[in-house]
Amino acid sequence: MSKFGVLVMGPAGAGKSTFCSALVQHLRNNKRSCFYINLDPAAEDFAYEPDLDIKDLISLEDVMEEMGLGPNGGLIYCFEFLLENLDFLTEAIDPLTEEYLIIIDMPGQIELYTHIPIVPTLVKHLTRFGALNVNLCATYLLESTFMIDRAKYFAGTLSAMSAMIMLEVPHVNILSKMDLVKGTVSKRELKRFINPDTSLLDDDPSDTNAAIVSAQDQGADPSSAGSVMAGGSFKRLNRAVAQLIDDYSMVSFLQLDVQDEDSVGAILSYIDDAIQFHEAQEPKEPYDGIETGYEDGEMS
């Protein structure tokens, strides 16, 4: 029997837990079943109490205290411990039917998704390559305010692409907190961020001396002190990152405003399509669940 789930990822502050809460609320409003899993061992406050919480297995606070590790090292230790105790997940997920959407809220340390093979190993266990046969879709949230700083936007887009390549599951990229940029970015400009446009670096409003630096930087050694101090090396790096994203042409974004239920519903429809949720549901008769009030043979 297939199961269905969504992995909610992204950098710290991107709104992952808020999105999970909005998703749970939307599913409840539409009479759909869900199973909410928190895999952030540092998270404490939830709008909806998780059905399964990694802190029942291990917490970041305990690891930092007992092992003498910092937040980043402690988080990696927590996930390594989880991988050694995967029965914690298996026993909770295995009884779920195909009617449930499993929502997995992840921590904001992007190393876990981009270049450390911890989350890819977890994903293999969850999906049809492992024991649970979950049709899994990954979502990667990037805060829409990154659009104000083009360099930060392209760095975030690169991390989303890295996660796509590492995890090898259907992927939905999301620009979150769209309510914060309403009236700031025009619709025409927004399209250039929805489908990353490398020319965004050419007209960065925050870079007032871009043309001067670009002219001075032609043919300059990027490692020279003058190039570094003038910002030329940084700009070359940004252009290389943007060109890499353009060459792969893998990343595009959906818009999310968690205050708008239609926006949450639209994101959910993409997730459902990616995991083929509706195709696996049992068809219902038109009058299933409706009591007519007639006994057999009492039609009049």
Tab-separated table of C-alpha atoms in Angstrom:
chain	number	residue	atom	x	y	z
A	1	MET	CA	0.000	0.000	0.000
A	2	SER	CA	1.395	3.384	-1.017
A	3	LYS	CA	1.754	6.281	1.376
A	4	PHE	CA	2.059	9.974	0.559
A	5	GLY	CA	4.198	12.659	2.112
A	6	VAL	CA	5.792	16.077	1.745
A	7	LEU	CA	9.190	17.125	3.094
A	8	VAL	CA	9.228	20.829	4.045
A	9	MET	CA	12.748	22.283	3.779
A	10	GLY	CA	14.483	25.630	3.511
A	11	PRO	CA	16.840	27.968	5.356
A	12	ALA	CA	16.121	29.232	8.854
A	13	GLY	CA	13.373	31.848	8.954
A	14	ALA	CA	11.845	30.855	5.605
A	15	GLY	CA	8.491	30.029	7.233
A	16	LYS	CA	8.602	26.218	7.152
A	17	SER	CA	6.693	25.600	10.391
A	18	THR	CA	4.180	28.326	9.517
A	19	PHE	CA	3.610	26.676	6.145
A	20	CYS	CA	3.184	23.271	7.830
A	21	SER	CA	0.575	24.755	10.183
A	22	ALA	CA	-1.280	26.386	7.271
A	23	LEU	CA	-1.176	23.078	5.397
A	24	VAL	CA	-2.581	21.168	8.395
A	25	GLN	CA	-5.362	23.746	8.798
A	26	HIS	CA	-6.221	23.622	5.090
A	27	LEU	CA	-6.359	19.819	5.093
A	28	ARG	CA	-8.605	19.806	8.157
A	29	ASN	CA	-10.907	22.383	6.582
A	30	ASN	CA	-11.229	20.089	3.564
A	31	LYS	CA	-11.801	16.928	5.654
A	32	ARG	CA	-8.493	15.359	4.658
A	33	SER	CA	-6.341	13.299	6.996
A	34	CYS	CA	-2.763	14.285	7.749
A	35	PHE	CA	0.079	13.132	9.982
A	36	TYR	CA	2.379	15.900	11.138
A	37	ILE	CA	6.014	15.007	11.941
A	38	ASN	CA	8.501	17.442	13.461
A	39	LEU	CA	12.135	16.556	12.711
A	40	ASP	CA	13.623	19.775	14.093
A	41	PRO	CA	15.167	18.818	17.458
A	42	ALA	CA	15.353	22.501	18.463
A	43	ALA	CA	11.740	23.498	17.684
A	44	GLU	CA	9.528	24.263	20.652
A	45	ASP	CA	6.407	26.220	19.688
A	46	PHE	CA	3.806	24.725	17.352
A	47	ALA	CA	0.403	25.954	16.210
A	48	TYR	CA	-0.584	22.269	15.957
A	49	GLU	CA	1.020	19.671	18.180
A	50	PRO	CA	3.017	17.198	16.034
A	51	ASP	CA	1.759	13.617	15.829
A	52	LEU	CA	5.420	12.557	16.011
A	53	ASP	CA	8.210	14.712	17.427
A	54	ILE	CA	11.938	13.941	17.138
A	55	LYS	CA	12.387	15.483	20.602
A	56	ASP	CA	10.714	12.354	22.000
A	57	LEU	CA	13.792	10.539	20.693
A	58	ILE	CA	16.524	13.165	21.050
A	59	SER	CA	16.680	16.913	21.593
A	60	LEU	CA	19.307	19.433	20.509
A	61	GLU	CA	19.459	20.956	23.987
A	62	ASP	CA	20.378	17.627	25.575
A	63	VAL	CA	23.005	16.892	22.914
A	64	MET	CA	24.669	20.288	23.312
A	65	GLU	CA	24.742	19.886	27.090
A	66	GLU	CA	25.922	16.279	27.261
A	67	MET	CA	28.220	16.167	24.217
A	68	GLY	CA	29.627	19.675	24.432
A	69	LEU	CA	28.676	20.414	20.813
A	70	GLY	CA	27.530	23.669	19.237
A	71	PRO	CA	24.147	24.103	17.513
A	72	ASN	CA	25.313	22.976	14.057
A	73	GLY	CA	27.331	19.986	15.249
A	74	GLY	CA	24.549	19.057	17.661
A	75	LEU	CA	21.934	19.091	14.907
A	76	ILE	CA	24.033	16.826	12.706
A	77	TYR	CA	24.537	14.474	15.684
A	78	CYS	CA	20.743	14.378	16.233
A	79	PHE	CA	20.150	13.307	12.641
A	80	GLU	CA	22.902	10.720	12.749
A	81	PHE	CA	21.232	9.343	15.877
A	82	LEU	CA	17.874	9.312	14.062
A	83	LEU	CA	19.408	7.319	11.193
A	84	GLU	CA	20.595	4.755	13.734
A	85	ASN	CA	17.058	4.533	15.155
A	86	LEU	CA	14.840	4.606	12.079
A	87	ASP	CA	12.318	2.348	13.823
A	88	PHE	CA	11.195	5.558	15.546
A	89	LEU	CA	9.815	6.717	12.180
A	90	THR	CA	8.887	3.324	10.767
A	91	GLU	CA	6.641	2.301	13.664
A	92	ALA	CA	4.696	5.578	13.455
A	93	ILE	CA	4.345	5.780	9.662
A	94	ASP	CA	3.823	2.126	8.769
A	95	PRO	CA	0.183	1.887	10.025
A	96	LEU	CA	-0.931	4.975	8.048
A	97	THR	CA	-3.239	4.447	5.094
A	98	GLU	CA	-3.091	6.089	1.683
A	99	GLU	CA	-5.692	8.653	2.787
A	100	TYR	CA	-3.099	10.446	4.934
A	101	LEU	CA	-0.740	13.169	3.813
A	102	ILE	CA	2.446	12.901	5.896
A	103	ILE	CA	3.879	16.382	6.543
A	104	ILE	CA	7.534	16.369	7.630
A	105	ASP	CA	8.840	19.646	9.071
A	106	MET	CA	12.633	19.855	8.731
A	107	PRO	CA	15.239	22.062	10.479
A	108	GLY	CA	16.728	25.108	8.769
A	109	GLN	CA	20.348	23.971	8.531
A	110	ILE	CA	20.763	23.778	4.768
A	111	GLU	CA	23.913	21.636	4.986
A	112	LEU	CA	21.603	18.716	5.793
A	113	TYR	CA	20.057	18.937	2.306
A	114	THR	CA	22.821	20.336	0.150
A	115	HIS	CA	26.133	18.580	0.782
A	116	ILE	CA	25.898	16.199	3.756
A	117	PRO	CA	24.319	12.820	2.822
A	118	ILE	CA	22.116	12.660	5.943
A	119	VAL	CA	18.762	13.747	4.531
A	120	PRO	CA	19.299	11.827	1.242
A	121	THR	CA	19.767	8.676	3.374
A	122	LEU	CA	16.579	9.469	5.300
A	123	VAL	CA	14.675	10.056	2.052
A	124	LYS	CA	15.787	6.683	0.686
A	125	HIS	CA	14.411	5.011	3.822
A	126	LEU	CA	11.079	6.790	3.473
A	127	THR	CA	10.537	6.270	-0.250
A	128	ARG	CA	9.997	3.184	-2.363
A	129	PHE	CA	13.748	2.508	-2.234
A	130	GLY	CA	13.364	1.838	1.516
A	131	ALA	CA	10.969	0.180	3.911
A	132	LEU	CA	8.009	2.569	3.922
A	133	ASN	CA	7.168	3.105	0.231
A	134	VAL	CA	6.155	6.753	0.702
A	135	ASN	CA	5.498	8.734	-2.484
A	136	LEU	CA	7.469	11.749	-1.328
A	137	CYS	CA	7.638	15.288	-2.624
A	138	ALA	CA	10.165	17.827	-1.346
A	139	THR	CA	9.288	21.498	-0.960
A	140	TYR	CA	12.014	24.108	-0.588
A	141	LEU	CA	10.961	27.456	0.846
A	142	LEU	CA	12.879	30.640	0.095
A	143	GLU	CA	11.826	33.888	1.746
A	144	SER	CA	10.468	36.362	-0.834
A	145	THR	CA	12.335	39.251	0.815
A	146	PHE	CA	15.502	37.722	-0.681
A	147	MET	CA	14.365	39.380	-3.924
A	148	ILE	CA	15.519	42.727	-2.520
A	149	ASP	CA	19.117	41.436	-2.371
A	150	ARG	CA	19.845	39.780	-5.738
A	151	ALA	CA	23.009	38.051	-4.513
A	152	LYS	CA	21.123	36.487	-1.616
A	153	TYR	CA	18.296	35.443	-3.959
A	154	PHE	CA	20.666	33.597	-6.309
A	155	ALA	CA	22.499	31.976	-3.377
A	156	GLY	CA	19.147	30.714	-2.053
A	157	THR	CA	18.153	29.498	-5.520
A	158	LEU	CA	21.462	27.600	-5.779
A	159	SER	CA	20.782	25.890	-2.433
A	160	ALA	CA	17.326	24.864	-3.720
A	161	MET	CA	18.892	23.390	-6.862
A	162	SER	CA	21.498	21.566	-4.781
A	163	ALA	CA	18.738	20.005	-2.671
A	164	MET	CA	16.889	18.918	-5.831
A	165	ILE	CA	19.987	17.161	-7.143
A	166	MET	CA	20.867	15.557	-3.800
A	167	LEU	CA	17.414	14.203	-2.898
A	168	GLU	CA	16.241	12.974	-6.334
A	169	VAL	CA	12.518	13.218	-5.530
A	170	PRO	CA	9.778	15.406	-7.078
A	171	HIS	CA	10.451	18.951	-5.966
A	172	VAL	CA	8.361	22.113	-5.496
A	173	ASN	CA	10.210	25.389	-4.880
A	174	ILE	CA	8.286	28.122	-3.078
A	175	LEU	CA	8.757	31.844	-2.515
A	176	SER	CA	7.233	32.269	0.940
A	177	LYS	CA	5.950	35.369	2.777
A	178	MET	CA	4.680	36.966	-0.423
A	179	ASP	CA	2.506	39.268	1.687
A	180	LEU	CA	5.707	41.082	2.752
A	181	VAL	CA	6.600	42.191	-0.794
A	182	LYS	CA	3.151	43.196	-2.058
A	183	GLY	CA	3.415	46.618	-3.623
A	184	THR	CA	7.218	46.420	-3.594
A	185	VAL	CA	7.760	44.239	-6.673
A	186	SER	CA	5.745	44.698	-9.874
A	187	LYS	CA	4.134	41.712	-11.618
A	188	ARG	CA	6.509	42.059	-14.562
A	189	GLU	CA	9.517	42.132	-12.229
A	190	LEU	CA	8.149	39.203	-10.204
A	191	LYS	CA	8.170	36.950	-13.266
A	192	ARG	CA	11.943	37.341	-13.429
A	193	PHE	CA	12.210	35.901	-9.914
A	194	ILE	CA	9.648	33.115	-10.445
A	195	ASN	CA	11.838	31.830	-13.291
A	196	PRO	CA	15.340	32.990	-12.267
A	197	ASP	CA	16.669	35.525	-14.772
A	198	THR	CA	20.447	36.066	-14.807
A	199	SER	CA	19.976	39.628	-16.085
A	200	LEU	CA	18.624	40.557	-12.648
A	201	LEU	CA	22.244	41.137	-11.667
A	202	ASP	CA	22.589	43.776	-14.409
A	203	ASP	CA	19.971	46.087	-12.936
A	204	ASP	CA	20.346	45.499	-9.211
A	205	PRO	CA	18.901	48.671	-7.597
A	206	SER	CA	21.020	48.111	-4.469
A	207	ASP	CA	24.242	48.198	-6.539
A	208	THR	CA	24.678	51.879	-7.401
A	209	ASN	CA	28.246	51.587	-8.708
A	210	ALA	CA	27.839	48.347	-10.685
A	211	ALA	CA	28.814	49.875	-14.048
A	212	ILE	CA	31.924	51.535	-12.626
A	213	VAL	CA	33.108	48.385	-10.871
A	214	SER	CA	32.321	46.264	-13.932
A	215	ALA	CA	34.418	48.519	-16.166
A	216	GLN	CA	37.310	48.569	-13.729
A	217	ASP	CA	37.116	44.823	-13.210
A	218	GLN	CA	37.535	43.853	-16.869
A	219	GLY	CA	40.644	41.712	-17.086
A	220	ALA	CA	41.545	42.280	-13.429
A	221	ASP	CA	42.842	39.488	-11.249
A	222	PRO	CA	39.809	38.471	-9.100
A	223	SER	CA	42.135	37.546	-6.226
A	224	SER	CA	43.901	40.912	-6.176
A	225	ALA	CA	43.366	43.172	-3.176
A	226	GLY	CA	41.914	45.946	-5.347
A	227	SER	CA	39.371	43.631	-6.973
A	228	VAL	CA	38.334	42.172	-3.636
A	229	MET	CA	37.971	45.558	-1.923
A	230	ALA	CA	35.997	47.010	-4.847
A	231	GLY	CA	33.593	44.085	-4.791
A	232	GLY	CA	34.634	42.785	-8.194
A	233	SER	CA	35.351	39.246	-6.968
A	234	PHE	CA	31.970	39.081	-5.241
A	235	LYS	CA	30.186	40.183	-8.421
A	236	ARG	CA	32.041	37.628	-10.520
A	237	LEU	CA	31.039	34.926	-8.071
A	238	ASN	CA	27.389	36.027	-8.230
A	239	ARG	CA	27.439	35.923	-12.014
A	240	ALA	CA	28.987	32.452	-11.985
A	241	VAL	CA	26.287	31.240	-9.582
A	242	ALA	CA	23.514	32.799	-11.697
A	243	GLN	CA	24.959	31.290	-14.879
A	244	LEU	CA	25.139	27.838	-13.262
A	245	ILE	CA	21.461	28.088	-12.287
A	246	ASP	CA	20.604	29.192	-15.830
A	247	ASP	CA	22.638	26.370	-17.402
A	248	TYR	CA	20.770	23.706	-15.430
A	249	SER	CA	17.411	25.471	-15.840
A	250	MET	CA	15.866	23.323	-13.098
A	251	VAL	CA	14.508	25.869	-10.629
A	252	SER	CA	11.274	27.834	-10.770
A	253	PHE	CA	9.146	29.069	-7.903
A	254	LEU	CA	5.530	29.099	-6.780
A	255	GLN	CA	4.213	31.978	-4.668
A	256	LEU	CA	2.943	31.430	-1.122
A	257	ASP	CA	0.969	33.681	1.190
A	258	VAL	CA	-0.049	31.585	4.217
A	259	GLN	CA	-2.704	34.161	5.124
A	260	ASP	CA	-4.518	33.315	1.865
A	261	GLU	CA	-6.154	29.889	1.912
A	262	ASP	CA	-6.392	29.852	-1.883
A	263	SER	CA	-2.617	30.285	-2.043
A	264	VAL	CA	-2.088	27.360	0.351
A	265	GLY	CA	-4.580	25.285	-1.648
A	266	ALA	CA	-2.744	26.041	-4.898
A	267	ILE	CA	0.566	24.861	-3.415
A	268	LEU	CA	-1.141	21.718	-2.107
A	269	SER	CA	-2.520	20.953	-5.577
A	270	TYR	CA	1.027	20.990	-6.979
A	271	ILE	CA	2.168	18.683	-4.173
A	272	ASP	CA	-0.754	16.316	-4.820
A	273	ASP	CA	0.101	16.201	-8.524
A	274	ALA	CA	3.778	15.533	-7.799
A	275	ILE	CA	3.007	12.553	-5.532
A	276	GLN	CA	-0.052	11.412	-7.569
A	277	PHE	CA	-2.173	11.521	-4.435
A	278	HIS	CA	-5.616	11.633	-6.046
A	279	GLU	CA	-4.850	8.816	-8.494
A	280	ALA	CA	-4.458	6.383	-5.595
A	281	GLN	CA	-7.694	7.251	-3.790
A	282	GLU	CA	-10.629	4.865	-3.919
A	283	PRO	CA	-13.413	6.119	-6.199
A	284	LYS	CA	-16.644	6.918	-4.374
A	285	GLU	CA	-20.180	6.329	-5.501
A	286	PRO	CA	-22.196	9.535	-5.991
A	287	TYR	CA	-24.375	8.766	-2.968
A	288	ASP	CA	-21.727	7.278	-0.680
A	289	GLY	CA	-22.321	8.454	2.844
A	290	ILE	CA	-25.744	9.986	2.056
A	291	GLU	CA	-28.658	8.394	3.871
A	292	THR	CA	-31.805	8.418	1.752
A	293	GLY	CA	-34.127	7.396	4.529
A	294	TYR	CA	-35.628	4.632	2.397
A	295	GLU	CA	-35.549	0.952	3.138
A	296	ASP	CA	-35.072	-1.501	0.245
A	297	GLY	CA	-38.278	-1.696	-1.748
A	298	GLU	CA	-39.822	1.415	-0.125
A	299	MET	CA	-39.292	3.806	-3.045
A	300	SER	CA	-42.409	5.741	-3.968
